[in-house]
Every structure is written in structure tokens, then in C-alpha cells.
Amino acid sequence: MEGGATFDFAADVVAGLQATPKRIPSKYFYDTAGSLLFEEITQLPEYYPTRVERGILTENAEAIAKLLPAGRALIEFGNGSSAKTRIVLRAARELSAYVPVDIAAEFLEEQAKTLRLEFPSLNVLPVAADFTRAFDLPASLRTMPRVGFFPGSTIGNFDPPDAAAFLHHSGLSLGTGAVMVIGVDLVKNEAVLHAAYNDAAGVTARFNLNLLARINRELGGDFDLGSFEHRAFFDRGHSRIEMHLVSRAVQRVSVDGCSFDFAEGETIHTENSYKYTVEAFQALAREAGWRPIRVWTDSDGWFSIHVLANEADAANQPGPRRL
Ligand code: AVJ
């Protein structure tokens, strides 16, 4: 997500380091180095979400394809570079259009070219936009029924009110009658969660510390990477993994002409990754105007793929709803 027009890296870093407690938004993990490290994370034995979600998609590709009858447009929140996109595109024959929506316009175009070669009959129409806000779809989609696709439990990076706001906005962008297919990581055994964010090979630690390296590279920061360490833990009260960078000593760091003091043990909060129960996620979706119509999980119940329907009156329906 480098160079996105609506992201102001310098201002967000300075404001976040001036705040108490210190924090930096997790969206800044993904420069080129960070994106490569995340790719590496998805292949780690401890990092189950990518593998398990891919399994659920593969097993249920036919059922998902039935949600995409001829003439529908598939709108992905994200650039569509993943193997998961291909599982859906391969299963969904006769899709009228595939629309990846991402802030990073250049990467989006590259991905679109690759997909056009792989799927010559598919109309790939990338949209460069910040999908956390309402955005306009290409005019050619106006008459097509729409299906949103938001895999990867990326929604877990939003605090629940922001997740609800995202779902509400996406409902407005996709329109009444739209369907949303969304991957959501689930609450589970704490040891499994802990290991997924504290891998033995230390890739997640490098991913977290790359944020400081990126600040040094792009904002002229002078972080000493050896003076900070990775910490990740499950906070059951908030139902989220928190990632932090912990200062190993009293130190002063300067970024973009501003200096910041750290106490020994003080942290920069770099990420929240919320874990839901199926019921809690469905309640959030309902609040945001979507009606849950299907959910699949793996046999361990570690990850979920939800299908939601955007009905004009979904938020106002009384009583328990059909599943
Ligand atoms: C891309 C947000 C789904 O929260 O698991 C992986 C990012 N952070 N390891 C997640 C992440 C640390 C990931 N998401």
C-alpha cells in the first residue's frame, strides 16, 4: 500500500509517537519489504489463517460459485494478488467482471495485467480507492448484481466500531441486493493464537520491526532496531492479538525533525488483530445492515467464511433471522 494518496505516513507516525500510549497504524506495515515479510508469514507452520481460509474456499468453491451466476460482478476489497482470489475466479465461470479495489494504484495495475493473462475472458476493472470509505464503482457495473469479496481477516485490523463502519460503507458502495463473502478469524485456544504471532523463525518479529526500518528509510528516522523487540499477546478481554515494539532501554529517537523519549519497557502499539466468534461477527454484520445467510468454518473451527446479504431492510428486521 505504498504511496497511497490518502495515507500520510509522516503525519501519522509523528502523531502516533506523540500520543500516550505510543502507537502506529498497522496499515503502514506494507511497504515492499513488509509485503514480502507478510508473504513469508503466510507460509509459516504456525500461521494458520491463510492456509485454513484457503482450505475452506477450496472445499466450498462450488457453493460460492453458485452465488456468482452469470452476469455478476465480483468486487474484491484488496488488490487480488492472493491465491484465494484465483480459487474463486476459477470456480466462478461466466463472471461478467472482476473489480479489485485498492489504494496502491500501480500494484493494482500490475496485478490486473497478470489476471487478464490468466483469465483471458474475464473483464478486469481495477479501481484505485481507499476501500475503508465509500467509493464509486465503474459505470459499466451499474446494471450487474454485485458480490463483495474480503478475504484474509483483514477486517480484524479494525476496532469493532470501525469494522461496523466499513461494513456499512461497503453496503453503500455495493448497493442493495449485493452479497458479501468475507473471511473472519475466530477466537480459539490461546496457545494456537500465541504461536501464530510469535513464530519460531522470528519472521513476525522482523515484520513488526520493519515498521521502524521503514520510518528510518522514508522519514529519516534514527531508530536503533536492536534497541526494540517484538511482543505479541492475546488480550481475551478485547478478543484481540496486540502487537507491540518494546523499548529495551531509556532512549531518545528522532523522526522527521521531532524527538521522542522512550522509557525502558515502553511500547509502541503497532497492531490489533481481532478474533470473533461466529455469533459475534454475525451480530456486528446485522448492526451494519447486512443479513448473514451462510457461514463455513474448518473442522477445528479456527476460521470462518461468511456470506452476507445487503437487503434494504436488513437492519430493521425484528427478531431472530433466517440463517
Ligand atoms: C493481514 C491483518 C490478517 O492480523 O493476522 C500477521 C497481519 N500481523 N502477523 C493478521 C499479521 C502479524 C494479519 N492480517
Short mmCIF file of C-alpha atoms and ligand atoms in Angstrom, two decimals:
data_model
loop_
_atom_site.label_atom_id
_atom_site.label_comp_id
_atom_site.label_asym_id
_atom_site.label_seq_id
_atom_site.Cartn_x
_atom_site.Cartn_y
_atom_site.Cartn_z
CA MET A 1 0.00 0.00 0.00
CA GLU A 2 2.93 2.34 -0.62
CA GLY A 3 2.41 5.95 -1.54
CA GLY A 4 -1.36 5.92 -1.14
CA ALA A 5 -2.70 9.44 -1.52
CA THR A 6 -4.98 9.29 1.49
CA PHE A 7 -2.29 7.88 3.78
CA ASP A 8 0.03 10.44 5.36
CA PHE A 9 2.83 8.29 6.76
CA ALA A 10 4.89 11.16 8.27
CA ALA A 11 1.95 12.88 9.97
CA ASP A 12 0.50 9.59 11.28
CA VAL A 13 3.87 8.42 12.67
CA VAL A 14 4.60 11.75 14.40
CA ALA A 15 1.09 11.96 15.87
CA GLY A 16 1.22 8.31 16.96
CA LEU A 17 4.60 8.72 18.69
CA GLN A 18 3.38 11.89 20.44
CA ALA A 19 0.34 10.02 21.79
CA THR A 20 0.20 8.15 25.10
CA PRO A 21 0.46 5.22 24.81
CA LYS A 22 2.52 5.39 21.61
CA ARG A 23 1.07 3.74 18.52
CA ILE A 24 1.46 3.48 14.74
CA PRO A 25 -1.37 2.31 12.42
CA SER A 26 -0.84 -1.25 11.17
CA LYS A 27 -1.61 -0.26 7.56
CA TYR A 28 1.98 1.08 7.38
CA PHE A 29 3.47 -2.42 7.68
CA TYR A 30 3.03 -2.98 3.97
CA ASP A 31 5.87 -1.30 2.08
CA THR A 32 7.69 -3.60 -0.35
CA ALA A 33 9.82 -5.22 2.37
CA GLY A 34 6.80 -5.53 4.69
CA SER A 35 4.64 -7.09 1.99
CA LEU A 36 7.35 -9.67 1.29
CA LEU A 37 7.66 -10.44 5.01
CA PHE A 38 3.88 -10.85 5.25
CA GLU A 39 4.04 -13.31 2.31
CA GLU A 40 6.64 -15.24 4.33
CA ILE A 41 4.36 -15.18 7.39
CA THR A 42 1.52 -16.75 5.40
CA GLN A 43 3.78 -19.74 4.72
CA LEU A 44 4.86 -20.31 8.34
CA PRO A 45 3.71 -23.54 10.00
CA GLU A 46 2.37 -21.56 13.00
CA TYR A 47 0.41 -19.02 10.91
CA TYR A 48 -2.81 -20.96 10.30
CA PRO A 49 -5.18 -18.23 8.93
CA THR A 50 -4.05 -18.18 5.28
CA ARG A 51 -3.81 -21.96 4.96
CA VAL A 52 -7.09 -22.65 6.74
CA GLU A 53 -9.02 -19.97 4.84
CA ARG A 54 -7.67 -21.30 1.53
CA GLY A 55 -8.88 -24.76 2.55
CA ILE A 56 -12.40 -23.51 3.34
CA LEU A 57 -12.55 -21.66 0.00
CA THR A 58 -11.32 -24.68 -1.95
CA GLU A 59 -13.80 -27.03 -0.30
CA ASN A 60 -16.72 -24.67 -0.84
CA ALA A 61 -15.74 -23.18 -4.19
CA GLU A 62 -18.78 -24.70 -5.91
CA ALA A 63 -21.21 -23.24 -3.35
CA ILE A 64 -19.51 -19.86 -3.63
CA ALA A 65 -19.66 -20.03 -7.43
CA LYS A 66 -23.42 -20.52 -7.16
CA LEU A 67 -23.59 -17.09 -5.53
CA LEU A 68 -21.94 -15.78 -8.68
CA PRO A 69 -24.27 -16.75 -11.53
CA ALA A 70 -23.66 -15.35 -15.00
CA GLY A 71 -23.72 -11.60 -15.18
CA ARG A 72 -22.45 -10.86 -11.70
CA ALA A 73 -19.51 -8.64 -10.86
CA LEU A 74 -17.04 -9.72 -8.15
CA ILE A 75 -15.61 -6.77 -6.23
CA GLU A 76 -12.57 -7.56 -4.11
CA PHE A 77 -11.57 -5.30 -1.22
CA GLY A 78 -7.81 -5.52 -1.80
CA ASN A 79 -5.62 -5.97 -4.87
CA GLY A 80 -6.48 -9.55 -5.72
CA SER A 81 -2.91 -10.80 -5.68
CA SER A 82 -3.68 -13.78 -3.49
CA ALA A 83 -4.16 -17.45 -4.23
CA LYS A 84 -7.63 -17.09 -2.67
CA THR A 85 -8.76 -14.78 -5.45
CA ARG A 86 -7.76 -17.39 -8.02
CA ILE A 87 -9.71 -20.13 -6.23
CA VAL A 88 -12.87 -18.03 -6.55
CA LEU A 89 -12.17 -16.85 -10.12
CA ARG A 90 -11.51 -20.40 -11.28
CA ALA A 91 -14.74 -21.69 -9.73
CA ALA A 92 -16.86 -18.76 -10.91
CA ARG A 93 -17.19 -19.22 -14.64
CA GLU A 94 -19.17 -16.61 -16.56
CA LEU A 95 -18.47 -13.81 -14.17
CA SER A 96 -19.10 -10.53 -16.01
CA ALA A 97 -16.43 -8.50 -14.27
CA TYR A 98 -13.78 -8.69 -11.59
CA VAL A 99 -13.06 -5.43 -9.79
CA PRO A 100 -10.11 -5.28 -7.37
CA VAL A 101 -10.23 -2.14 -5.20
CA ASP A 102 -7.01 -0.95 -3.59
CA ILE A 103 -5.23 2.24 -2.62
CA ALA A 104 -1.95 1.26 -4.33
CA ALA A 105 -2.76 2.11 -7.97
CA GLU A 106 0.49 0.83 -9.52
CA PHE A 107 0.48 -2.59 -7.90
CA LEU A 108 -3.21 -2.85 -8.77
CA GLU A 109 -2.48 -2.35 -12.50
CA GLU A 110 0.33 -4.95 -12.44
CA GLN A 111 -1.97 -7.47 -10.76
CA ALA A 112 -4.73 -6.70 -13.25
CA LYS A 113 -2.38 -7.41 -16.18
CA THR A 114 -1.38 -10.75 -14.67
CA LEU A 115 -5.02 -11.71 -14.07
CA ARG A 116 -6.02 -10.76 -17.65
CA LEU A 117 -3.36 -13.15 -18.96
CA GLU A 118 -4.53 -15.93 -16.65
CA PHE A 119 -8.26 -15.33 -17.27
CA PRO A 120 -8.48 -14.01 -20.86
CA SER A 121 -12.28 -13.87 -20.94
CA LEU A 122 -12.55 -12.02 -17.63
CA ASN A 123 -13.23 -8.29 -17.66
CA VAL A 124 -10.76 -6.98 -15.03
CA LEU A 125 -11.60 -3.43 -13.97
CA PRO A 126 -9.32 -2.23 -11.16
CA VAL A 127 -10.46 0.72 -9.03
CA ALA A 128 -7.85 2.79 -7.18
CA ALA A 129 -9.64 3.83 -4.00
CA ASP A 130 -9.46 3.63 -0.23
CA PHE A 131 -12.00 0.89 0.37
CA THR A 132 -12.40 1.83 4.04
CA ARG A 133 -14.57 4.68 2.76
CA ALA A 134 -17.50 4.70 0.33
CA PHE A 135 -16.25 4.61 -3.30
CA ASP A 136 -17.79 4.64 -6.77
CA LEU A 137 -17.88 1.53 -8.94
CA PRO A 138 -17.24 1.75 -12.71
CA ALA A 139 -20.37 2.84 -14.57
CA SER A 140 -20.34 -0.39 -16.63
CA LEU A 141 -21.21 -2.31 -13.45
CA ARG A 142 -24.36 -0.32 -12.82
CA THR A 143 -26.72 -3.00 -14.08
CA MET A 144 -24.80 -6.02 -12.76
CA PRO A 145 -25.59 -7.70 -9.46
CA ARG A 146 -22.55 -7.36 -7.18
CA VAL A 147 -20.67 -9.70 -4.88
CA GLY A 148 -18.08 -8.28 -2.49
CA PHE A 149 -15.05 -10.39 -1.52
CA PHE A 150 -12.95 -9.50 1.53
CA PRO A 151 -10.71 -12.44 2.47
CA GLY A 152 -7.79 -12.70 4.89
CA SER A 153 -9.48 -11.48 8.07
CA THR A 154 -8.21 -8.03 7.18
CA ILE A 155 -11.39 -6.82 8.88
CA GLY A 156 -9.71 -7.98 12.12
CA ASN A 157 -7.38 -4.98 11.95
CA PHE A 158 -10.32 -2.62 12.53
CA ASP A 159 -11.66 -1.90 16.02
CA PRO A 160 -15.23 -3.26 16.09
CA PRO A 161 -16.89 0.18 15.54
CA ASP A 162 -14.62 0.74 12.51
CA ALA A 163 -15.38 -2.78 11.27
CA ALA A 164 -19.10 -1.95 11.51
CA ALA A 165 -18.49 1.35 9.69
CA PHE A 166 -16.55 -0.49 6.97
CA LEU A 167 -19.41 -2.99 6.51
CA HIS A 168 -21.91 -0.15 6.37
CA HIS A 169 -19.88 1.76 3.75
CA SER A 170 -19.26 -1.36 1.69
CA GLY A 171 -23.03 -1.93 1.67
CA LEU A 172 -23.49 1.56 0.25
CA SER A 173 -20.73 1.04 -2.35
CA LEU A 174 -22.03 -2.37 -3.46
CA GLY A 175 -25.70 -1.44 -3.36
CA THR A 176 -28.93 -3.12 -2.30
CA GLY A 177 -29.16 -6.75 -3.32
CA ALA A 178 -25.40 -7.24 -3.10
CA VAL A 179 -23.77 -10.22 -1.41
CA MET A 180 -20.53 -10.14 0.59
CA VAL A 181 -18.11 -13.06 1.07
CA ILE A 182 -15.82 -12.26 3.99
CA GLY A 183 -13.10 -14.19 5.85
CA VAL A 184 -13.01 -13.76 9.63
CA ASP A 185 -10.52 -15.31 12.06
CA LEU A 186 -12.09 -16.95 15.11
CA VAL A 187 -11.40 -16.99 18.85
CA LYS A 188 -9.57 -20.19 19.78
CA ASN A 189 -7.08 -21.86 22.09
CA GLU A 190 -4.67 -19.22 23.29
CA ALA A 191 -1.55 -21.31 22.59
CA VAL A 192 -2.50 -21.57 18.91
CA LEU A 193 -3.13 -17.82 18.68
CA HIS A 194 0.07 -17.00 20.53
CA ALA A 195 2.23 -19.19 18.30
CA ALA A 196 0.73 -17.67 15.13
CA TYR A 197 2.09 -14.24 16.12
CA ASN A 198 5.29 -15.47 17.82
CA ASP A 199 6.71 -17.85 15.21
CA ALA A 200 9.88 -19.76 16.00
CA ALA A 201 11.70 -18.45 12.91
CA GLY A 202 11.16 -14.84 14.01
CA VAL A 203 9.52 -13.70 10.77
CA THR A 204 6.68 -11.91 12.58
CA ALA A 205 9.26 -10.10 14.73
CA ARG A 206 11.03 -8.95 11.54
CA PHE A 207 7.69 -7.89 10.05
CA ASN A 208 6.94 -5.80 13.16
CA LEU A 209 10.46 -4.27 13.33
CA ASN A 210 10.36 -3.43 9.60
CA LEU A 211 8.00 -0.61 10.57
CA LEU A 212 10.91 1.11 12.35
CA ALA A 213 13.24 0.35 9.41
CA ARG A 214 10.64 1.90 7.09
CA ILE A 215 10.47 5.03 9.28
CA ASN A 216 14.27 5.25 9.10
CA ARG A 217 14.24 4.78 5.30
CA GLU A 218 11.36 7.05 4.38
CA LEU A 219 11.18 9.60 7.17
CA GLY A 220 14.85 9.95 8.10
CA GLY A 221 14.30 8.34 11.49
CA ASP A 222 17.17 7.12 13.65
CA PHE A 223 15.58 4.10 15.33
CA ASP A 224 18.16 1.58 16.52
CA LEU A 225 16.42 -1.67 15.59
CA GLY A 226 18.49 -3.61 18.11
CA SER A 227 17.01 -1.49 20.93
CA PHE A 228 13.44 -2.63 20.28
CA GLU A 229 11.87 -6.07 20.48
CA HIS A 230 8.73 -7.71 19.15
CA ARG A 231 5.91 -8.54 21.56
CA ALA A 232 2.57 -10.15 20.65
CA PHE A 233 -0.08 -11.47 23.04
CA PHE A 234 -3.76 -12.35 23.11
CA ASP A 235 -5.93 -9.96 25.12
CA ARG A 236 -9.01 -12.01 25.88
CA GLY A 237 -10.94 -9.02 27.26
CA HIS A 238 -10.73 -7.26 23.89
CA SER A 239 -10.65 -10.56 21.96
CA ARG A 240 -7.63 -9.42 20.03
CA ILE A 241 -3.96 -10.10 19.41
CA GLU A 242 -1.96 -6.98 20.20
CA MET A 243 1.45 -6.42 18.64
CA HIS A 244 3.91 -4.01 20.18
CA LEU A 245 7.52 -2.91 19.78
CA VAL A 246 9.13 -2.72 23.22
CA SER A 247 11.96 -0.32 24.01
CA ARG A 248 14.80 -2.27 25.64
CA ALA A 249 16.26 0.88 27.25
CA VAL A 250 15.70 4.53 28.07
CA GLN A 251 16.32 6.22 24.73
CA ARG A 252 15.52 9.20 22.54
CA VAL A 253 14.65 8.76 18.87
CA SER A 254 14.16 11.42 16.23
CA VAL A 255 11.83 11.26 13.24
CA ASP A 256 11.11 14.00 10.74
CA GLY A 257 12.74 16.64 12.96
CA CYS A 258 10.78 15.64 16.10
CA SER A 259 12.26 13.76 19.05
CA PHE A 260 10.55 11.12 21.13
CA ASP A 261 11.57 9.79 24.54
CA PHE A 262 11.14 6.15 25.49
CA ALA A 263 11.26 4.66 28.98
CA GLU A 264 12.71 1.17 29.35
CA GLY A 265 9.87 -1.27 28.61
CA GLU A 266 7.68 1.40 26.98
CA THR A 267 5.93 0.13 23.86
CA ILE A 268 4.66 1.31 20.51
CA HIS A 269 1.34 -0.43 19.82
CA THR A 270 1.57 -1.48 16.16
CA GLU A 271 -1.39 -3.79 15.50
CA ASN A 272 -4.68 -5.19 16.74
CA SER A 273 -5.95 -8.37 15.16
CA TYR A 274 -9.48 -9.07 16.42
CA LYS A 275 -10.78 -12.61 16.73
CA TYR A 276 -14.55 -13.14 16.62
CA THR A 277 -16.99 -15.90 17.41
CA VAL A 278 -19.32 -16.70 14.50
CA GLU A 279 -22.21 -15.21 16.51
CA ALA A 280 -20.36 -12.02 17.46
CA PHE A 281 -19.38 -11.39 13.83
CA GLN A 282 -22.93 -12.01 12.61
CA ALA A 283 -24.26 -9.55 15.22
CA LEU A 284 -21.76 -6.93 14.00
CA ALA A 285 -22.80 -7.54 10.38
CA ARG A 286 -26.50 -7.18 11.25
CA GLU A 287 -25.80 -3.91 13.05
CA ALA A 288 -24.17 -2.66 9.84
CA GLY A 289 -27.19 -3.56 7.69
CA TRP A 290 -26.17 -6.99 6.37
CA ARG A 291 -28.08 -10.24 6.84
CA PRO A 292 -25.94 -13.35 7.48
CA ILE A 293 -27.04 -16.05 5.04
CA ARG A 294 -24.26 -18.66 5.26
CA VAL A 295 -21.13 -19.46 7.18
CA TRP A 296 -18.45 -22.08 6.68
CA THR A 297 -15.67 -22.99 9.08
CA ASP A 298 -12.88 -25.59 9.01
CA SER A 299 -13.33 -28.72 11.12
CA ASP A 300 -11.31 -27.19 14.01
CA GLY A 301 -13.47 -24.05 14.00
CA TRP A 302 -10.39 -21.85 13.59
CA PHE A 303 -11.51 -19.64 10.71
CA SER A 304 -14.81 -18.62 9.15
CA ILE A 305 -16.09 -17.51 5.76
CA HIS A 306 -19.37 -15.62 5.97
CA VAL A 307 -21.85 -14.83 3.23
CA LEU A 308 -23.88 -11.70 3.97
CA ALA A 309 -26.78 -10.22 2.03
CA ASN A 310 -27.36 -6.49 1.73
CA GLU A 311 -31.07 -6.04 1.96
CA ALA A 312 -32.63 -2.61 2.16
CA ASP A 313 -34.41 -3.51 5.37
CA ALA A 314 -31.84 -5.94 6.85
CA ALA A 315 -31.01 -3.65 9.77
CA ASN A 316 -34.68 -3.18 10.64
CA GLN A 317 -35.86 -6.78 10.62
CA PRO A 318 -37.22 -7.76 14.04
CA GLY A 319 -36.40 -10.95 15.88
CA PRO A 320 -34.07 -13.83 15.01
CA ARG A 321 -33.19 -14.05 11.35
CA ARG A 322 -33.03 -16.95 8.97
CA LEU A 323 -29.58 -18.44 8.51
C1 AVJ B 1 -3.28 -9.39 7.37
C2 AVJ B 1 -4.30 -8.40 9.26
C3 AVJ B 1 -4.89 -10.61 8.64
O1 AVJ B 1 -3.77 -9.94 11.66
O2 AVJ B 1 -3.10 -11.94 11.16
C4 AVJ B 1 0.12 -11.29 10.53
C5 AVJ B 1 -1.47 -9.39 9.76
N1 AVJ B 1 0.17 -9.47 11.65
N2 AVJ B 1 1.02 -11.42 11.52
C6 AVJ B 1 -3.22 -10.74 10.90
C7 AVJ B 1 -0.44 -10.04 10.63
C8 AVJ B 1 1.05 -10.31 12.18
C9 AVJ B 1 -2.68 -10.26 9.56
N3 AVJ B 1 -3.77 -9.65 8.72
#
